[in-house]
Short mmCIF file of C-alpha atoms and ligand atoms in Angstrom, two decimals:
data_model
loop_
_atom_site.label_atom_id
_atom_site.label_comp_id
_atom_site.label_asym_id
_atom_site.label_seq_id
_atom_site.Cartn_x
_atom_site.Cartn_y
_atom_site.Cartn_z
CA UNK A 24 42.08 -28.59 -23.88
CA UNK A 25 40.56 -31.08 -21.86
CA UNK A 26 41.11 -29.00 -19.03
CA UNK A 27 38.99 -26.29 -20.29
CA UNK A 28 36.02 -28.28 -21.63
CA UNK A 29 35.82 -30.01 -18.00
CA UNK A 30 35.58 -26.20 -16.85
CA UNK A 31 32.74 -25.72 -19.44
CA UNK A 32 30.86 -28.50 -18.56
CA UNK A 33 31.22 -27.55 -14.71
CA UNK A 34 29.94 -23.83 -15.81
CA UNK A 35 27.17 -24.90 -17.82
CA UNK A 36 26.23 -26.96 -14.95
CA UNK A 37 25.79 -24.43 -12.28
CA UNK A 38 24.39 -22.70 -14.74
CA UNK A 39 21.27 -24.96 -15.48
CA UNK A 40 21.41 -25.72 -11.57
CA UNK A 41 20.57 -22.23 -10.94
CA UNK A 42 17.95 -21.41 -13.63
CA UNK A 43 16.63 -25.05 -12.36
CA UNK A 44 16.46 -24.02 -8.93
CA UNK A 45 14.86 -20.08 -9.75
CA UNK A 46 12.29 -22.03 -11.61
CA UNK A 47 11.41 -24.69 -8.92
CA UNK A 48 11.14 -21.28 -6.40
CA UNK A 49 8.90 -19.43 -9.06
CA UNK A 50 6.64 -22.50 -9.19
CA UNK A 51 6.09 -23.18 -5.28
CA UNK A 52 5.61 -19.45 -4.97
CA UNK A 53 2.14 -19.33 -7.45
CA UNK A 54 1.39 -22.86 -6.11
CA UNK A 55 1.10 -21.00 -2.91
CA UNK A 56 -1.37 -18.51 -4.17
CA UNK A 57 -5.07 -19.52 -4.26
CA UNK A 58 -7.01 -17.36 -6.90
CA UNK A 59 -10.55 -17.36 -6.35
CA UNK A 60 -13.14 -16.02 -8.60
CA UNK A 61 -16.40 -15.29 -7.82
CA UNK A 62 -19.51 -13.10 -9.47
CA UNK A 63 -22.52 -10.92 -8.28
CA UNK A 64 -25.74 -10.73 -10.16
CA UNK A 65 -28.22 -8.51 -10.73
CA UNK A 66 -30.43 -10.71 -8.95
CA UNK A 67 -28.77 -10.76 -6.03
CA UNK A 68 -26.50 -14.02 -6.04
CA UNK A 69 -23.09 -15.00 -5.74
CA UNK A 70 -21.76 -18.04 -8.39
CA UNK A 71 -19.89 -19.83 -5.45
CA UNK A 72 -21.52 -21.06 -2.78
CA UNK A 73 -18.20 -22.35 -1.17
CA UNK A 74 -14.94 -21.29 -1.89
CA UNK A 75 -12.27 -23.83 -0.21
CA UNK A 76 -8.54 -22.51 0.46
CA UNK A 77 -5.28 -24.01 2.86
CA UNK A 78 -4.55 -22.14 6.00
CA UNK A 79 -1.90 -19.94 5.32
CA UNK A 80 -2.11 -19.59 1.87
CA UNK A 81 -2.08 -16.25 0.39
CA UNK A 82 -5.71 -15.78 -1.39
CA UNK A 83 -6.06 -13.72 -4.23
CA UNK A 84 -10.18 -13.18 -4.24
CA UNK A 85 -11.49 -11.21 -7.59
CA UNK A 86 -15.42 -10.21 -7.75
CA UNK A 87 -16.63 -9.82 -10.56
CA UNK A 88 -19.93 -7.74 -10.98
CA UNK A 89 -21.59 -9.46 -13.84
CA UNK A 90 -24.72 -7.32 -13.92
CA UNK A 91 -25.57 -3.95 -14.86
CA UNK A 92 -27.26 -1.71 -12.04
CA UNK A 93 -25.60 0.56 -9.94
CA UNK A 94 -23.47 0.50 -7.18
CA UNK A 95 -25.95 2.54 -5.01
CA UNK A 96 -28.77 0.03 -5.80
CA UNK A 97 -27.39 -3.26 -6.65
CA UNK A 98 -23.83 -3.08 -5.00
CA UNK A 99 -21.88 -6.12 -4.07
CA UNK A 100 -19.06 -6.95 -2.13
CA UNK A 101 -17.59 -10.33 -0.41
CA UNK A 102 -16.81 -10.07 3.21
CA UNK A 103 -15.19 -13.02 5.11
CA UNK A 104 -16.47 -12.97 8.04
CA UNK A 105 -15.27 -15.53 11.57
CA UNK A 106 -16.95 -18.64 12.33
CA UNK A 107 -18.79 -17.30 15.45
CA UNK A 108 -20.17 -14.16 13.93
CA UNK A 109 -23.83 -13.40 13.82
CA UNK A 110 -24.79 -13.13 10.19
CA UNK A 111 -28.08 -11.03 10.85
CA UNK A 112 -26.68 -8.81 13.30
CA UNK A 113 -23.47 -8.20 11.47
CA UNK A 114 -25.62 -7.17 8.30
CA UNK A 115 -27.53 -5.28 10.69
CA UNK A 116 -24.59 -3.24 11.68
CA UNK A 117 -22.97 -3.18 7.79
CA UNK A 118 -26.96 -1.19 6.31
CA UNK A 119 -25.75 1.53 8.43
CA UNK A 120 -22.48 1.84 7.66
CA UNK A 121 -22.85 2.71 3.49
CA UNK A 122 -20.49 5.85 4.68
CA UNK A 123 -17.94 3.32 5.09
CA UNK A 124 -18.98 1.18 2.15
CA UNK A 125 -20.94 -1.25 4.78
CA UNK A 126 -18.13 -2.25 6.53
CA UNK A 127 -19.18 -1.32 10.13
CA UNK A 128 -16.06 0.42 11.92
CA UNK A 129 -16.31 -1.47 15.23
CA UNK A 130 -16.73 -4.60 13.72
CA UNK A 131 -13.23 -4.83 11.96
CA UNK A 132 -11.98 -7.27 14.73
CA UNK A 133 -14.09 -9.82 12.89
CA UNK A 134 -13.72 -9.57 9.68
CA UNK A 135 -11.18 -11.87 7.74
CA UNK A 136 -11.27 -9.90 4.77
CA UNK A 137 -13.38 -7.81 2.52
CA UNK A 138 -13.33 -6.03 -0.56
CA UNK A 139 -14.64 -3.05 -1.95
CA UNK A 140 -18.32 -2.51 -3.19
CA UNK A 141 -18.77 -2.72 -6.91
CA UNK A 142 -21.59 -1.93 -9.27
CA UNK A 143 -22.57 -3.48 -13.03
CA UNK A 144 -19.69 -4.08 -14.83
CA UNK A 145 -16.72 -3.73 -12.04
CA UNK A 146 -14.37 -5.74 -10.80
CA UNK A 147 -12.14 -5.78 -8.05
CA UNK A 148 -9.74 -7.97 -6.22
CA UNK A 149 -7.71 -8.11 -2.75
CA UNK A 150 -4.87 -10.38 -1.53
CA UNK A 151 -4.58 -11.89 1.85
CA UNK A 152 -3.32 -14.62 3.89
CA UNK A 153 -5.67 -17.30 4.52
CA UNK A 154 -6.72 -17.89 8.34
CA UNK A 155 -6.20 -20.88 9.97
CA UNK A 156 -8.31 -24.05 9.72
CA UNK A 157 -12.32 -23.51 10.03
CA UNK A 158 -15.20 -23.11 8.26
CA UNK A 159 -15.72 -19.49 7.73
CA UNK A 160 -18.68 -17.23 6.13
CA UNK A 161 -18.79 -14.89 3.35
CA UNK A 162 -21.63 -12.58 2.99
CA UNK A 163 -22.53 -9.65 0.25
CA UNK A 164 -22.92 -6.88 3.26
CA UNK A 165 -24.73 -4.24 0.69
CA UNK A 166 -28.20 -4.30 2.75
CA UNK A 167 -30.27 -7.05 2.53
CA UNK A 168 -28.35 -8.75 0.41
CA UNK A 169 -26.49 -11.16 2.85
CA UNK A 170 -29.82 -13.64 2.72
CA UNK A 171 -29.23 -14.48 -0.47
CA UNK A 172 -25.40 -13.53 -1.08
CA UNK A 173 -23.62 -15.52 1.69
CA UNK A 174 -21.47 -18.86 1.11
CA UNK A 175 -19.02 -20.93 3.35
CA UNK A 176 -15.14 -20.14 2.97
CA UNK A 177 -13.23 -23.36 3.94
CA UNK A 178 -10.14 -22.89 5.01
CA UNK A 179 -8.18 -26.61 5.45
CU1 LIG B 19 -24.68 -7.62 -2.94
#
């Protein structure tokens, strides 16, 4: 008898060791994720002006189109851009790329990340790792709109 209840206790043991463990592994895992947030207006501006994550960290970025016009006239996106790139001449490059929703094909190599361009209403998110340390940019690249949709992505 005592025998067996020393075996239950043992069980029950491993048993809240595990679930203990699966837990502590479930936590640390959405720890790791940073979920950012941010909106468009209709007037052109992004809510965030910086958005801070860790190097390394996977970043789950949603935007949020808070107006109401159109993709084809008041479309936003977020593109994370590297510290060294030209803002003006990048947006440049992105007004004649709205084949490729203003992502302009040869200038992929600099681009962190970017999401999709959204009209009134939409939302849409993307997942990526975060780059290492450095102060990065993040622009609206729908044309024009990088003068007043643009913000500093802080990677630490
Ligand atoms: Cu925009």
């Amino acid at each position: 008898m005592l025998t067996r209840s020393k075996i239950m206790i043992a069980l029950l043991a491993i048993a809240a060791l595990g679930c203990g463990q699966k837990e502590e592994a479930k936590k640390t895992a959405d720890e790791n994720v940073a979920i950012i947030e941010i909106t468009g207006n209709d007037q052109m501006q992004f809510n965030l002006k910086t958005i801070e994550v860790k190097a390394g960290q996977k970043v789950r970025l949603t935007l949020k189109h808070v107006g109401q016009m159109a993709k084809q006239v008041m479309g936003h996106n977020v593109v994370i851009l590297k510290p060294e790139v030209d803002l003006a001449e990048f947006a440049g490059k992105a007004a004649k790329a709205a084949d490729n929703d203003y992502i302009p094909a040869d200038e992929t190599g600099n681009i962190i990340a970017h999401t999709a361009v959204i009209g009134g209403g939409e939302t849409t998110t993307i997942e990526f790792t975060a780059p290492p340390a450095g102060t990065y940019k993040f622009i609206c690249s729908f044309p024009g709109h990088f003068i007043t949709m643009q913000g500093d992505f802080i990677v630490k």
